Short mmCIF file of C-alpha atoms and ligand atoms in Angstrom, two decimals:
data_model
loop_
_atom_site.label_atom_id
_atom_site.label_comp_id
_atom_site.label_asym_id
_atom_site.label_seq_id
_atom_site.Cartn_x
_atom_site.Cartn_y
_atom_site.Cartn_z
CA MET A 1 241.05 61.49 168.21
CA THR A 2 241.57 59.27 171.00
CA GLU A 3 240.14 55.11 169.90
CA HIS A 4 237.38 56.55 172.74
CA GLU A 5 236.22 58.63 170.65
CA GLN A 6 236.68 56.20 167.32
CA PHE A 7 234.41 53.24 168.60
CA ALA A 8 231.97 55.51 169.84
CA GLU A 9 231.69 56.45 165.37
CA ASP A 10 230.81 53.16 164.44
CA LEU A 11 228.50 52.79 167.92
CA ALA A 12 226.12 54.75 164.86
CA LEU A 13 226.47 51.60 162.51
CA TYR A 14 226.78 48.86 165.04
CA ALA A 15 222.90 49.48 166.39
CA LEU A 16 221.90 50.14 163.25
CA GLY A 17 223.34 46.86 162.29
CA SER A 18 225.52 48.08 159.78
CA LEU A 19 228.93 47.09 161.33
CA GLU A 20 230.50 43.98 160.27
CA GLY A 21 233.75 41.83 160.10
CA ASP A 22 237.19 43.63 161.68
CA ALA A 23 235.55 46.55 162.26
CA ALA A 24 232.21 45.01 164.75
CA ASP A 25 234.49 42.73 166.04
CA SER A 26 236.70 45.34 167.96
CA VAL A 27 233.43 46.81 169.39
CA GLU A 28 232.36 43.94 170.71
CA ARG A 29 236.06 43.75 172.25
CA HIS A 30 236.47 47.98 173.22
CA LEU A 31 232.25 47.37 174.18
CA GLU A 32 233.28 44.85 177.23
CA GLU A 33 235.53 47.31 178.93
CA CYS A 34 233.94 50.69 178.28
CA ALA A 35 230.66 50.84 180.27
CA ALA A 36 230.08 54.88 178.51
CA CYS A 37 230.60 53.34 175.60
CA ARG A 38 227.53 50.33 176.84
CA GLN A 39 225.70 53.14 177.65
CA GLU A 40 225.57 54.90 174.05
CA LEU A 41 225.02 51.87 172.37
CA ALA A 42 222.15 50.99 174.89
CA ARG A 43 221.40 54.80 173.96
CA LEU A 44 220.89 54.25 170.39
CA GLU A 45 219.27 51.34 170.21
CA GLY A 46 216.79 52.30 172.87
CA ASP A 47 215.84 55.33 170.64
CA MET A 48 215.72 53.61 167.08
CA ALA A 49 213.07 50.53 169.29
CA LEU A 50 211.29 53.88 169.91
CA LEU A 51 211.11 55.24 166.50
CA ALA A 52 210.58 52.20 164.78
CA LEU A 53 206.95 51.95 167.50
CA THR A 54 206.18 56.04 168.17
CA THR A 55 204.75 57.05 164.89
CA SER A 56 201.23 56.91 167.35
CA GLY A 57 202.61 57.72 171.00
CA PRO A 58 201.43 60.78 173.07
CA ALA A 59 204.75 62.62 172.04
CA PRO A 60 206.59 63.26 169.44
CA PRO A 61 210.29 60.71 170.79
CA GLN A 62 212.45 64.62 170.20
CA ARG A 63 215.09 63.47 171.46
CA ALA A 64 215.55 60.02 169.70
CA ARG A 65 215.02 61.36 166.54
CA GLN A 66 217.72 64.23 167.89
CA ARG A 67 220.20 62.21 168.18
CA LEU A 68 219.85 60.23 165.47
CA LEU A 69 219.69 62.16 162.62
CA LYS A 70 222.89 63.65 164.86
CA ALA A 71 224.36 60.18 164.22
CA MET A 72 222.97 59.74 160.90
CA GLY A 73 224.99 63.68 160.57
CA ARG A 74 228.66 62.15 160.92
CA GLU A 75 228.27 59.35 158.80
CA PRO A 76 230.14 60.28 155.12
CA ARG A 77 233.52 60.00 157.93
CA SER A 78 232.07 56.57 159.31
CA VAL A 79 231.44 56.05 155.22
CA ARG A 80 233.94 56.35 154.40
CA THR A 81 236.55 54.63 157.14
CA VAL A 82 234.67 51.78 156.33
CA PHE A 83 234.60 51.81 152.58
CA MET A 84 238.43 51.76 153.07
CA ARG A 85 238.23 48.79 154.97
CA ARG A 86 235.76 47.01 152.74
CA ARG A 87 234.12 46.44 149.10
CA TRP A 88 231.31 48.68 148.36
CA TRP A 89 228.54 46.15 148.48
CA THR A 90 229.41 45.50 151.97
CA LEU A 91 227.32 49.11 152.57
CA ALA A 92 224.22 48.23 151.29
CA PRO A 93 222.93 46.76 154.40
CA VAL A 94 224.04 50.46 156.47
CA PHE A 95 222.08 52.21 153.22
CA ALA A 96 219.13 50.28 153.52
CA SER A 97 219.48 50.94 157.66
CA LEU A 98 219.33 55.22 156.47
CA VAL A 99 216.72 54.97 154.19
CA LEU A 100 214.34 53.17 156.56
CA ALA A 101 215.22 55.22 159.14
CA ILE A 102 214.95 58.03 156.80
CA PHE A 103 210.94 56.33 155.92
CA SER A 104 210.27 55.92 159.86
CA ILE A 105 210.76 60.16 160.17
CA LEU A 106 208.63 60.59 157.62
CA LEU A 107 206.42 58.44 158.26
CA TRP A 108 206.08 59.82 161.93
CA ARG A 109 205.79 63.26 160.74
CA GLU A 110 203.40 62.32 158.58
CA VAL A 111 201.35 61.10 161.18
CA VAL A 112 201.58 63.26 163.74
CA ARG A 113 199.61 65.73 160.93
CA GLN A 114 196.97 63.16 160.48
CA ARG A 115 196.51 63.43 163.92
CA ASP A 116 196.77 67.33 164.65
CA ARG A 117 193.60 67.10 161.05
CA ILE A 118 191.14 64.88 163.30
CA GLU A 119 191.47 66.17 166.32
CA ALA A 120 190.48 69.41 164.69
CA MET A 121 187.18 67.09 162.83
CA ARG A 122 186.50 65.36 166.72
CA ALA A 123 186.57 69.88 167.94
CA ASP A 124 183.93 71.20 164.79
CA ALA A 125 182.01 67.62 164.99
CA ALA A 126 181.30 68.82 168.74
CA VAL A 127 180.04 72.18 167.85
CA ASN A 128 177.83 70.18 165.77
CA GLN A 129 176.99 67.96 168.03
CA ALA A 130 176.02 70.91 170.43
CA SER A 131 174.50 72.86 168.15
CA LEU A 132 172.09 69.84 166.88
CA GLU A 133 171.64 69.34 170.87
CA GLU A 134 170.34 72.54 170.47
CA ALA A 135 167.81 72.95 167.92
CA LYS A 136 166.74 68.68 169.24
CA HIS A 137 165.59 70.50 172.47
CA LEU A 138 163.71 73.75 170.78
CA LEU A 139 161.87 71.73 168.07
CA ALA A 140 160.58 68.84 171.87
CA LEU A 141 159.58 72.01 173.42
CA LEU A 142 157.76 73.90 170.02
CA THR A 143 156.01 70.88 169.52
CA ASP A 144 155.08 68.42 172.72
CA ALA A 145 152.11 67.81 173.08
CA SER A 146 152.60 68.18 177.12
CA ALA A 147 153.79 71.67 176.51
CA GLN A 148 151.30 75.22 177.59
CA HIS A 149 150.70 77.98 174.94
CA VAL A 150 150.39 81.01 176.19
CA THR A 151 149.35 83.62 174.02
CA LEU A 152 149.16 86.80 175.77
CA VAL A 153 147.47 90.38 174.30
CA ALA A 154 146.95 94.10 175.35
CA ALA A 155 145.32 93.65 178.51
CA LYS A 156 141.41 93.77 179.18
CA SER A 157 141.40 91.93 175.13
CA LYS A 158 140.40 88.75 173.62
CA PRO A 159 142.96 87.44 172.44
CA GLN A 160 142.67 87.26 168.69
CA PRO A 161 143.34 84.35 165.93
CA ALA A 162 146.68 85.28 165.06
CA GLY A 163 149.25 83.61 163.27
CA LYS A 164 153.24 83.83 162.03
CA ALA A 165 155.15 83.54 158.53
CA ILE A 166 158.84 83.14 158.56
CA TYR A 167 159.96 82.29 155.77
CA MET A 168 163.64 82.34 153.50
CA PRO A 169 163.29 82.62 150.06
CA GLY A 170 166.96 81.99 149.19
CA ASN A 171 166.44 77.98 150.32
CA GLY A 172 161.99 77.95 150.01
CA ALA A 173 162.32 76.87 153.12
CA LEU A 174 158.77 77.55 155.31
CA VAL A 175 157.55 78.18 158.85
CA PHE A 176 154.66 78.03 160.06
CA MET A 177 152.63 78.77 163.72
CA ALA A 178 149.48 79.78 164.50
CA SER A 179 147.60 80.49 167.25
CA ASN A 180 143.59 81.29 168.45
CA LEU A 181 142.57 79.32 166.00
CA ALA A 182 138.60 77.95 165.26
CA PRO A 183 138.07 74.26 165.41
CA LEU A 184 137.44 73.25 161.88
CA ALA A 185 134.58 71.94 160.61
CA PRO A 186 135.05 68.18 159.55
CA SER A 187 136.11 67.58 156.65
CA LYS A 188 138.08 71.15 156.83
CA THR A 189 141.49 72.45 156.84
CA TYR A 190 142.90 75.53 156.63
CA GLU A 191 145.67 76.39 154.55
CA LEU A 192 148.66 78.54 152.85
CA TRP A 193 149.28 80.80 150.52
CA LEU A 194 152.34 82.38 149.37
CA VAL A 195 150.98 85.34 146.90
CA PRO A 196 154.84 86.23 145.26
CA MET A 197 156.67 89.75 144.96
CA GLY A 198 155.09 91.34 141.16
CA GLY A 199 152.00 88.03 140.96
CA ASN A 200 148.81 87.72 141.57
CA LYS A 201 148.15 84.08 141.68
CA PRO A 202 148.48 82.69 145.36
CA MET A 203 150.64 79.72 145.32
CA PRO A 204 148.86 77.05 147.11
CA ALA A 205 151.90 76.97 151.16
CA GLY A 206 150.93 73.92 152.69
CA MET A 207 147.99 72.79 154.75
CA PHE A 208 148.02 72.24 158.37
CA LYS A 209 145.22 72.02 161.20
CA PRO A 210 145.58 73.23 164.88
CA ASP A 211 145.30 71.35 167.83
CA PRO A 212 141.98 71.83 170.74
CA GLN A 213 143.65 75.04 172.32
CA GLY A 214 143.69 76.24 168.39
CA ASN A 215 147.12 76.24 168.22
CA ALA A 216 149.94 75.51 165.58
CA MET A 217 153.60 75.28 164.51
CA VAL A 218 154.34 73.43 160.90
CA MET A 219 157.57 72.70 158.94
CA MET A 220 155.65 73.24 155.71
CA PRO A 221 157.67 71.40 152.62
CA PRO A 222 159.75 73.52 150.62
CA MET A 223 158.39 76.07 147.57
CA THR A 224 160.62 76.68 144.86
CA ALA A 225 163.90 78.14 146.31
CA GLY A 226 164.67 82.11 144.97
CA VAL A 227 160.29 83.48 145.22
CA GLU A 228 160.27 86.19 147.18
CA ALA A 229 157.24 86.70 149.17
CA ARG A 230 154.62 89.04 148.40
CA THR A 231 151.55 88.20 150.95
CA PHE A 232 151.18 84.90 153.03
CA ALA A 233 147.02 84.40 153.73
CA VAL A 234 145.37 81.41 155.66
CA THR A 235 141.85 80.10 153.75
CA ILE A 236 139.60 76.84 155.03
CA GLU A 237 139.62 74.68 152.12
CA PRO A 238 138.39 71.08 152.20
CA GLU A 239 140.13 68.26 152.56
CA GLY A 240 142.81 67.52 150.94
CA GLY A 241 143.73 71.35 149.48
CA SER A 242 142.74 73.86 146.37
CA ALA A 243 143.99 74.84 143.43
CA THR A 244 143.35 77.85 144.30
CA PRO A 245 142.03 80.21 147.69
CA THR A 246 138.57 79.62 149.15
CA MET A 247 136.83 82.92 150.31
CA PRO A 248 137.37 84.62 152.71
CA MET A 249 140.55 84.89 154.62
CA VAL A 250 140.73 84.02 157.98
CA LEU A 251 144.12 85.21 158.44
CA VAL A 252 146.33 87.77 156.04
CA GLY A 253 150.42 89.65 156.60
CA SER A 254 152.14 90.84 154.04
ZN1 ZN B 301 234.48 54.05 174.51
#
């Protein structure tokens, strides 16, 4: 082994600040006259600074990591050499530095992993945001007072009152839309009824008043979850609603 190669190995320890006494002096003397070793030292020091600082950089310091790991891989030989020259306790800073370097690498990997998770969550949030915007636009269109509602029927026939209930038994969510309803007398309201499957007692499913054109679009208060509907019906009730429907039925659908 030439003197030059021997110093190249000690440079890693020197860069970690763990070379002292005679060994440090001879490395320093060699550095004064060897440009190659000065360059290698600068690289090692740069790598360590990079590792300490780039726990959240845009690109992983792959080059720095590999070179430091390589330098650490040479450690046993260097440590043995140093052992012959020193007492054991002078090596404490070497181990402290190594532990710190390894800890930095582990920390950096964890930060990269967390950053990937955050990126994935951001992508999910963007998709949710897009769905929400779409739903908002749809709701705004359906509920805007200036929107035109046109009911299309068979040609030459007169538009008839009609309603549509959209009901999800699983969670009791209920939306009701109606068109061409007759205007209500004051202190009257339309009331929607749900007749459950396997029962005959209608359950009140919400009240609504159509706009001057006879249209209504309402999100009803949710029903008890798990009730299957056999029939929906609409009646005219006194303001505030009734416990049982008042005949006749204005609309009915099964
Ligand atoms: Zn050299």
